[in-house]
CSV table of C-alpha atoms and ligand atoms in Angstrom, one decimal:
chain,number,residue,atom,x,y,z
M,4,UNK,CA,0.0,0.0,0.0
M,5,UNK,CA,1.4,3.4,-0.9
M,6,UNK,CA,2.4,5.7,2.0
M,7,UNK,CA,3.7,9.2,1.7
M,8,UNK,CA,7.4,9.3,2.5
M,9,UNK,CA,7.0,12.0,5.3
M,10,UNK,CA,3.8,10.5,6.8
M,11,UNK,CA,5.6,9.3,10.0
M,12,UNK,CA,3.3,6.3,9.8
M,13,UNK,CA,5.1,4.2,7.2
M,14,UNK,CA,5.7,0.5,7.2
M,15,UNK,CA,8.7,1.0,9.5
M,16,UNK,CA,6.4,2.2,12.2
M,17,UNK,CA,3.1,0.3,12.4
M,18,UNK,CA,2.0,1.4,15.9
M,19,UNK,CA,-1.0,-0.3,17.5
M,20,UNK,CA,-4.2,1.3,18.9
M,21,UNK,CA,-7.7,0.2,19.6
M,22,UNK,CA,-11.2,1.4,18.8
M,23,UNK,CA,-14.5,0.2,20.3
M,24,UNK,CA,-14.2,-3.3,19.0
M,25,UNK,CA,-10.7,-4.2,17.7
M,26,UNK,CA,-7.0,-3.7,17.7
M,27,UNK,CA,-5.9,-1.4,14.9
M,28,UNK,CA,-2.6,-0.6,13.2
M,29,UNK,CA,-1.9,2.8,11.8
M,30,UNK,CA,-0.4,3.0,8.3
M,31,UNK,CA,-0.1,6.3,6.5
M,32,UNK,CA,-3.4,8.2,6.8
M,33,UNK,CA,-5.3,5.0,7.4
M,34,UNK,CA,-6.0,2.5,10.1
M,35,UNK,CA,-6.4,-1.2,9.5
M,36,UNK,CA,-9.0,-3.2,11.5
M,37,UNK,CA,-6.8,-6.1,12.4
M,38,UNK,CA,-9.6,-8.4,13.6
M,39,UNK,CA,-11.6,-8.2,10.4
M,40,UNK,CA,-8.4,-8.4,8.3
M,41,UNK,CA,-7.0,-11.4,10.2
M,42,UNK,CA,-10.3,-13.3,9.9
M,43,UNK,CA,-10.5,-12.6,6.2
M,44,UNK,CA,-7.0,-14.0,5.6
M,45,UNK,CA,-7.6,-16.8,8.2
M,46,UNK,CA,-4.7,-15.7,10.3
M,47,UNK,CA,-4.0,-17.6,13.5
M,48,UNK,CA,-3.7,-14.3,15.4
M,49,UNK,CA,-7.2,-13.1,14.8
M,50,UNK,CA,-8.3,-13.6,18.4
M,51,UNK,CA,-5.4,-11.5,19.7
M,52,UNK,CA,-7.1,-8.6,18.0
M,53,UNK,CA,-10.8,-9.1,18.7
M,54,UNK,CA,-11.2,-6.8,21.7
M,55,UNK,CA,-11.1,-3.1,22.4
M,56,UNK,CA,-7.7,-3.6,24.0
M,57,UNK,CA,-4.1,-4.6,23.3
M,58,UNK,CA,-4.1,-6.8,26.4
M,59,UNK,CA,-4.1,-10.2,24.6
M,60,UNK,CA,-1.4,-9.1,22.2
M,61,UNK,CA,0.7,-7.7,25.0
M,62,UNK,CA,0.5,-11.0,27.0
M,63,UNK,CA,1.4,-13.1,24.0
M,64,UNK,CA,5.1,-12.3,24.3
M,65,UNK,CA,8.0,-11.3,22.1
M,66,UNK,CA,8.0,-14.2,19.6
M,67,UNK,CA,4.3,-13.5,18.8
M,68,UNK,CA,4.9,-9.8,18.7
M,69,UNK,CA,7.6,-10.3,16.0
M,70,UNK,CA,5.4,-12.8,14.1
M,71,UNK,CA,2.4,-10.5,14.1
M,72,UNK,CA,4.4,-7.6,12.9
M,73,UNK,CA,5.8,-9.6,10.1
M,74,UNK,CA,2.4,-10.9,9.1
M,75,UNK,CA,0.9,-7.4,9.1
M,76,UNK,CA,3.8,-6.2,7.0
M,77,UNK,CA,3.0,-8.9,4.5
M,78,UNK,CA,-0.6,-7.9,4.3
M,79,UNK,CA,0.3,-4.3,3.6
M,80,UNK,CA,3.1,-5.0,1.0
M,81,UNK,CA,2.2,-8.3,-0.9
M,82,UNK,CA,0.1,-7.4,-3.8
M,83,UNK,CA,-1.8,-10.7,-3.6
M,84,UNK,CA,-3.4,-9.5,-0.3
M,85,UNK,CA,-4.5,-6.1,-1.7
M,86,UNK,CA,-8.2,-6.9,-2.6
M,87,UNK,CA,-8.6,-8.8,0.7
M,88,UNK,CA,-7.0,-6.1,2.9
M,89,UNK,CA,-8.4,-2.9,1.3
M,90,UNK,CA,-12.0,-3.2,2.6
M,91,UNK,CA,-10.7,-3.1,6.2
M,92,UNK,CA,-8.7,0.2,5.8
M,93,UNK,CA,-10.4,3.4,7.0
M,94,UNK,CA,-9.3,7.0,7.5
M,95,UNK,CA,-7.0,7.5,10.5
M,96,UNK,CA,-8.7,10.8,11.3
M,97,UNK,CA,-12.0,9.0,11.8
M,98,UNK,CA,-10.8,6.3,14.1
M,99,UNK,CA,-12.4,6.5,17.6
M,100,UNK,CA,-9.3,5.6,19.6
M,101,UNK,CA,-9.7,4.4,23.2
M,102,UNK,CA,-7.2,3.8,26.0
M,103,UNK,CA,-5.1,1.1,24.3
M,104,UNK,CA,-4.6,-1.3,27.1
M,105,UNK,CA,-5.8,-2.1,30.7
M,106,UNK,CA,-3.3,-0.2,32.8
M,107,UNK,CA,-1.9,-2.3,35.6
M,108,UNK,CA,0.6,-0.8,38.0
M,109,UNK,CA,1.8,2.7,37.1
M,110,UNK,CA,5.2,3.9,38.1
M,111,UNK,CA,6.8,7.3,37.3
M,112,UNK,CA,10.5,7.8,37.4
M,113,UNK,CA,12.6,11.0,37.5
M,114,UNK,CA,15.3,10.1,35.1
M,115,UNK,CA,16.4,13.4,33.5
M,116,UNK,CA,19.3,15.0,35.4
M,117,UNK,CA,18.5,18.4,33.9
M,118,UNK,CA,14.9,18.2,35.1
M,119,UNK,CA,15.8,17.0,38.6
M,120,UNK,CA,18.4,19.7,38.8
M,121,UNK,CA,16.0,22.4,37.7
M,122,UNK,CA,13.3,21.2,40.1
M,123,UNK,CA,15.8,21.0,42.9
M,124,UNK,CA,16.8,24.6,42.4
M,125,UNK,CA,13.2,25.8,42.4
M,126,UNK,CA,11.8,23.6,45.3
M,127,UNK,CA,14.9,23.6,47.6
M,128,UNK,CA,16.8,26.8,46.9
M,129,UNK,CA,20.2,27.0,48.7
M,130,UNK,CA,20.4,23.2,49.0
M,131,UNK,CA,22.2,20.8,46.6
M,132,UNK,CA,19.9,20.3,43.6
M,133,UNK,CA,20.2,16.5,43.5
M,134,UNK,CA,19.8,14.3,46.6
M,135,UNK,CA,22.8,12.0,47.3
M,136,UNK,CA,20.9,8.9,45.8
M,137,UNK,CA,20.2,10.4,42.4
M,138,UNK,CA,23.2,9.2,40.4
M,139,UNK,CA,23.0,5.7,42.1
M,140,UNK,CA,19.4,4.6,41.3
M,141,UNK,CA,16.5,5.7,39.1
M,142,UNK,CA,14.3,7.5,41.6
M,143,UNK,CA,10.6,6.8,41.1
M,144,UNK,CA,7.2,6.5,42.8
M,145,UNK,CA,4.0,4.5,42.3
M,146,UNK,CA,1.2,6.4,40.7
M,147,UNK,CA,-2.5,5.8,40.2
M,148,UNK,CA,-3.2,3.5,37.2
M,149,UNK,CA,-7.0,4.1,37.4
M,150,UNK,CA,-6.7,7.7,36.3
M,151,UNK,CA,-4.4,7.0,33.2
M,152,UNK,CA,-6.6,8.4,30.4
M,153,UNK,CA,-6.3,8.4,26.6
M,154,UNK,CA,-5.4,11.5,24.6
M,155,UNK,CA,-8.3,13.8,24.2
M,156,UNK,CA,-9.8,13.2,27.6
M,157,UNK,CA,-10.5,16.6,29.3
M,158,UNK,CA,-8.5,17.2,32.4
M,159,UNK,CA,-10.6,18.7,35.2
M,160,UNK,CA,-8.6,21.2,37.3
M,161,UNK,CA,-7.9,19.4,40.6
M,162,UNK,CA,-8.6,21.0,43.9
M,163,UNK,CA,-7.0,20.3,47.3
M,164,UNK,CA,-4.9,21.6,50.1
M,165,UNK,CA,-2.5,24.2,48.8
M,166,UNK,CA,-1.1,24.9,52.3
M,167,UNK,CA,-2.3,25.1,55.9
M,168,UNK,CA,-5.9,26.3,55.9
M,169,UNK,CA,-5.8,26.9,52.2
M,170,UNK,CA,-8.1,24.7,50.1
M,171,UNK,CA,-9.2,25.3,46.6
M,172,UNK,CA,-8.6,24.6,42.9
M,173,UNK,CA,-4.9,24.4,42.1
M,174,UNK,CA,-3.4,27.7,40.9
M,175,UNK,CA,-0.3,25.9,39.6
M,176,UNK,CA,-1.5,23.3,37.1
M,177,UNK,CA,1.4,22.1,35.1
M,178,UNK,CA,2.4,19.5,32.5
M,179,UNK,CA,5.3,17.0,32.3
M,180,UNK,CA,6.5,15.8,28.9
M,181,UNK,CA,7.4,12.1,29.4
M,182,UNK,CA,7.8,8.8,27.6
M,183,UNK,CA,5.9,5.7,28.7
M,184,UNK,CA,6.9,2.1,28.5
M,185,UNK,CA,4.2,-0.6,28.2
M,186,UNK,CA,4.9,-4.0,29.8
M,187,UNK,CA,3.8,-7.0,27.7
M,188,UNK,CA,5.2,-10.2,29.0
M,189,UNK,CA,5.1,-10.4,32.8
M,190,UNK,CA,8.1,-11.3,35.1
M,191,UNK,CA,8.0,-13.8,37.9
M,192,UNK,CA,7.5,-12.6,41.4
M,193,UNK,CA,10.8,-13.0,43.2
M,194,UNK,CA,12.9,-12.8,40.0
M,195,UNK,CA,14.6,-9.5,39.1
M,196,UNK,CA,14.7,-8.6,35.4
M,197,UNK,CA,18.1,-8.0,33.9
M,198,UNK,CA,18.7,-4.9,31.8
M,199,UNK,CA,19.5,-7.2,28.9
M,200,UNK,CA,16.0,-8.7,29.2
M,201,UNK,CA,14.2,-5.4,28.7
M,202,UNK,CA,12.8,-6.3,25.2
M,203,UNK,CA,11.6,-9.7,26.5
M,204,UNK,CA,9.1,-7.9,28.7
M,205,UNK,CA,8.5,-4.4,27.3
M,206,UNK,CA,6.3,-4.2,24.2
M,207,UNK,CA,6.5,-0.6,23.2
M,208,UNK,CA,6.4,3.1,23.9
M,209,UNK,CA,3.8,5.8,24.2
M,210,UNK,CA,3.8,9.5,25.0
M,211,UNK,CA,2.8,10.6,28.5
M,212,UNK,CA,1.6,13.9,30.0
M,213,UNK,CA,2.0,13.7,33.8
M,214,UNK,CA,-0.3,16.6,34.7
M,215,UNK,CA,0.9,18.1,38.0
M,216,UNK,CA,-0.7,20.5,40.6
M,217,UNK,CA,2.5,22.1,41.9
M,218,UNK,CA,0.9,23.9,44.9
M,219,UNK,CA,-0.8,20.7,46.1
M,220,UNK,CA,2.4,18.7,45.4
M,221,UNK,CA,4.7,21.1,47.3
M,222,UNK,CA,2.5,21.0,50.4
M,223,UNK,CA,2.0,17.2,50.5
M,224,UNK,CA,5.1,15.6,49.2
M,225,UNK,CA,7.3,15.3,52.2
M,226,UNK,CA,8.1,12.7,53.5
M,227,UNK,CA,6.4,10.1,51.3
M,228,UNK,CA,6.5,11.7,47.8
M,229,UNK,CA,3.9,12.7,45.2
M,230,UNK,CA,0.3,11.9,45.9
M,231,UNK,CA,-2.8,14.0,45.1
M,232,UNK,CA,-0.8,16.6,43.2
M,233,UNK,CA,-0.2,13.9,40.5
M,234,UNK,CA,-3.0,11.2,40.8
M,235,UNK,CA,-5.9,13.2,39.3
M,236,UNK,CA,-5.0,12.4,35.7
M,237,UNK,CA,-2.1,11.1,33.5
M,238,UNK,CA,-2.7,11.2,29.8
M,239,UNK,CA,-1.2,8.8,27.2
M,240,UNK,CA,-1.1,8.8,23.5
M,241,UNK,CA,-3.4,6.3,21.7
M,242,UNK,CA,-0.7,4.7,19.6
M,243,UNK,CA,1.8,2.3,21.1
M,244,UNK,CA,4.9,2.1,19.0
M,245,UNK,CA,6.5,-1.3,19.3
M,246,UNK,CA,10.2,-1.5,20.3
M,247,UNK,CA,10.8,-3.3,17.0
M,248,UNK,CA,10.2,0.0,15.2
M,249,UNK,CA,12.8,1.8,17.4
M,250,UNK,CA,16.0,-0.1,16.6
M,251,UNK,CA,17.5,3.0,14.8
M,252,UNK,CA,16.7,5.2,17.8
M,253,UNK,CA,18.8,3.3,20.4
M,254,UNK,CA,21.5,5.4,22.0
M,255,UNK,CA,23.6,5.4,25.2
M,256,UNK,CA,22.2,7.3,28.3
M,257,UNK,CA,24.0,9.6,30.6
M,258,UNK,CA,24.8,6.9,33.2
M,259,UNK,CA,26.8,4.9,30.6
M,260,UNK,CA,30.3,4.3,31.8
M,261,UNK,CA,29.5,5.3,35.4
M,262,UNK,CA,30.4,3.1,38.4
M,263,UNK,CA,26.9,1.7,38.8
M,264,UNK,CA,25.6,-1.2,40.9
M,265,UNK,CA,26.0,-4.3,38.7
M,266,UNK,CA,22.2,-4.8,38.1
M,267,UNK,CA,22.0,-1.3,36.5
M,268,UNK,CA,24.8,-1.9,34.0
M,269,UNK,CA,23.7,-2.2,30.3
M,270,UNK,CA,25.6,-4.3,27.8
M,271,UNK,CA,23.5,-2.8,25.0
M,272,UNK,CA,22.2,0.7,25.3
M,273,UNK,CA,18.4,1.2,25.7
M,274,UNK,CA,18.5,5.0,25.7
M,275,UNK,CA,16.3,6.3,22.8
M,276,UNK,CA,16.9,9.3,20.5
M,277,UNK,CA,13.3,10.5,20.6
M,278,UNK,CA,12.5,14.1,19.6
M,279,UNK,CA,9.7,15.5,21.7
M,280,UNK,CA,7.6,18.7,21.4
M,281,UNK,CA,5.4,20.5,23.9
M,282,UNK,CA,2.7,22.8,22.5
M,283,UNK,CA,0.2,25.0,24.3
M,284,UNK,CA,-2.7,26.4,22.3
M,285,UNK,CA,-0.8,25.6,19.1
M,286,UNK,CA,2.4,27.4,20.2
M,287,UNK,CA,5.6,25.4,20.6
M,288,UNK,CA,6.9,25.9,24.1
M,289,UNK,CA,9.9,23.5,24.0
M,290,UNK,CA,11.5,20.5,22.3
M,291,UNK,CA,12.8,18.1,24.9
M,292,UNK,CA,15.4,15.6,23.7
M,293,UNK,CA,14.8,12.1,25.2
M,294,UNK,CA,18.4,11.0,24.2
M,295,UNK,CA,19.7,13.2,27.1
M,296,UNK,CA,18.2,11.1,29.8
M,297,UNK,CA,20.5,9.8,32.5
M,298,UNK,CA,18.7,6.5,33.1
M,299,UNK,CA,17.4,4.2,30.4
M,300,UNK,CA,14.1,2.3,30.5
M,301,UNK,CA,16.0,-1.0,30.8
M,302,UNK,CA,17.6,0.4,34.0
M,303,UNK,CA,14.2,1.5,35.2
M,304,UNK,CA,12.8,-1.9,34.7
M,305,UNK,CA,15.8,-3.6,36.4
M,306,UNK,CA,15.6,-1.2,39.3
M,307,UNK,CA,11.8,-1.7,39.7
M,308,UNK,CA,12.2,-5.5,39.9
M,309,UNK,CA,15.6,-5.9,41.7
M,310,UNK,CA,13.8,-6.4,45.1
M,311,UNK,CA,11.7,-9.3,43.6
M,312,UNK,CA,8.7,-7.2,42.7
M,313,UNK,CA,7.1,-8.5,39.5
M,314,UNK,CA,5.7,-6.6,36.5
M,315,UNK,CA,2.5,-7.7,34.9
M,316,UNK,CA,0.9,-7.3,31.4
M,317,UNK,CA,-0.3,-3.8,31.1
M,318,UNK,CA,2.0,-2.2,33.7
M,319,UNK,CA,3.1,1.2,32.6
M,320,UNK,CA,6.2,3.0,33.7
M,321,UNK,CA,7.1,6.5,32.6
M,322,UNK,CA,10.5,8.3,32.3
M,323,UNK,CA,9.8,11.4,34.3
M,324,UNK,CA,9.9,14.8,32.8
M,325,UNK,CA,12.3,15.0,29.8
M,326,UNK,CA,14.4,18.2,29.9
M,327,UNK,CA,17.5,18.9,27.9
M,328,UNK,CA,20.5,21.1,28.6
M,329,UNK,CA,19.1,24.2,26.9
M,330,UNK,CA,16.1,26.2,28.2
M,331,UNK,CA,14.3,25.6,24.9
M,332,UNK,CA,14.3,21.9,25.8
M,333,UNK,CA,12.6,21.9,29.2
M,334,UNK,CA,9.6,19.8,29.6
M,335,UNK,CA,7.4,21.5,32.2
M,336,UNK,CA,6.0,25.0,32.8
M,337,UNK,CA,7.5,25.2,36.3
M,338,UNK,CA,10.9,25.1,34.6
M,339,UNK,CA,10.1,27.2,31.6
M,340,UNK,CA,8.5,30.0,33.6
M,341,UNK,CA,10.7,29.8,36.8
M,342,UNK,CA,7.6,28.8,38.8
M,343,UNK,CA,5.5,31.8,37.8
M,344,UNK,CA,3.2,30.7,35.0
M,345,UNK,CA,0.8,27.8,34.8
M,346,UNK,CA,-2.2,26.5,32.9
M,347,UNK,CA,-5.5,28.4,32.6
M,348,UNK,CA,-8.9,26.8,32.1
M,349,UNK,CA,-9.4,26.1,28.4
M,350,UNK,CA,-5.7,25.7,27.6
M,351,UNK,CA,-4.9,22.8,25.3
M,352,UNK,CA,-1.7,21.0,25.7
M,353,UNK,CA,-0.3,18.7,23.0
M,354,UNK,CA,2.9,16.6,23.3
M,355,UNK,CA,4.2,15.1,20.1
M,356,UNK,CA,7.2,13.0,19.3
M,357,UNK,CA,9.2,11.3,16.6
M,358,UNK,CA,12.2,8.9,16.2
M,359,UNK,CA,14.7,8.1,13.5
M,360,UNK,CA,13.6,5.1,11.5
M,361,UNK,CA,15.6,2.2,10.3
M,362,UNK,CA,14.9,3.3,6.7
M,363,UNK,CA,16.5,6.7,7.2
M,364,UNK,CA,13.4,8.9,7.7
M,365,UNK,CA,11.4,9.8,10.8
M,366,UNK,CA,8.6,7.8,12.4
M,367,UNK,CA,5.9,9.5,14.5
M,368,UNK,CA,5.0,8.6,18.0
M,369,UNK,CA,1.6,10.4,17.5
M,370,UNK,CA,0.6,12.8,20.1
M,371,UNK,CA,-1.1,13.1,23.5
M,372,UNK,CA,-3.6,16.0,23.8
M,373,UNK,CA,-5.6,17.4,26.7
M,374,UNK,CA,-7.7,20.5,27.5
M,375,UNK,CA,-8.0,21.9,31.0
M,376,UNK,CA,-11.6,22.2,32.2
M,377,UNK,CA,-12.8,24.1,35.3
M,378,UNK,CA,-12.7,22.6,38.8
M,379,UNK,CA,-15.6,20.6,40.0
M,380,UNK,CA,-17.9,21.8,42.8
M,381,UNK,CA,-16.3,21.9,46.2
M,382,UNK,CA,-17.3,19.0,48.5
M,383,UNK,CA,-18.6,19.8,52.0
M,384,UNK,CA,-18.4,17.5,55.1
B,9,CA,CA1,6.4,13.0,36.4
């Protein structure tokens, strides 16, 4: 099937999403209904697609992921399939995309040294920007999986305690440009996952906006970390790009060559050269470079499981805010504005992303979009 060279959704990408009834794959300006197509060609994988969720495909594991990708590629390139496949293609703009998988546990890391440094200066002026642990382990916290929402879902301004005796809608609603990693094959409880086994468990990548209420966060976060300032909503892009599409994006991370605990060393780099973009009401605010992260997602997975904790199909872990060395590359408003300017009701935030493809062009990670809506009525006891 012909695809424009600059579409970002060429045959080198083939990200997966879901609508109300089926798993879809994006190709060019179209989506392919994989359930209908697989049944028409009598594919053995049809039942992996026949739900409004990637869950069955995620659980099937890396050998099946590779076989399915190869089969879909054949459907879209072998002329003998054309008349069979074409009826199941529809316009990508018309697809009613849903949250692509059942989110299990959700963990958010803090893996950008620039972001952690910027936040340290803002939140703890006069103290060292980074805590003593920061270069030794990927700092993270457990978030709320039940409020992970798909791109396009409105984000209601949260309310809460902004200080002692100060309750109300947040005045400091912020965004965080992040990359998310979707676990497919589970690990066994009690068995740490090695950095080299990252691709045996992680299926793919999505874009994440970790909406943050900075006033609520600043009042509540010590000593146990982020809670209500983060848990009201986390938005994800509707397309999950498989790791198989990102081979040309792999790059070393900032921790490469450091004297790390053995379980955090990487034989093969799992940093990713992803170009991200933050837009508010159509205006580009910054272009965070994911390649500048200090910790890779393989190190995050190894750290998350080193104590024997397992990961399950549908678990989502995110990188933390992506910020590069230059001010034009910072991934949150608190950094960009020096803690002075935040979101208004009605503001629309879009995070986009792309990666180098194995064929020399760029492939798109799609986008994650959200509009801020006014706070709900104040509850009374
Ligand atoms: Ca975050």
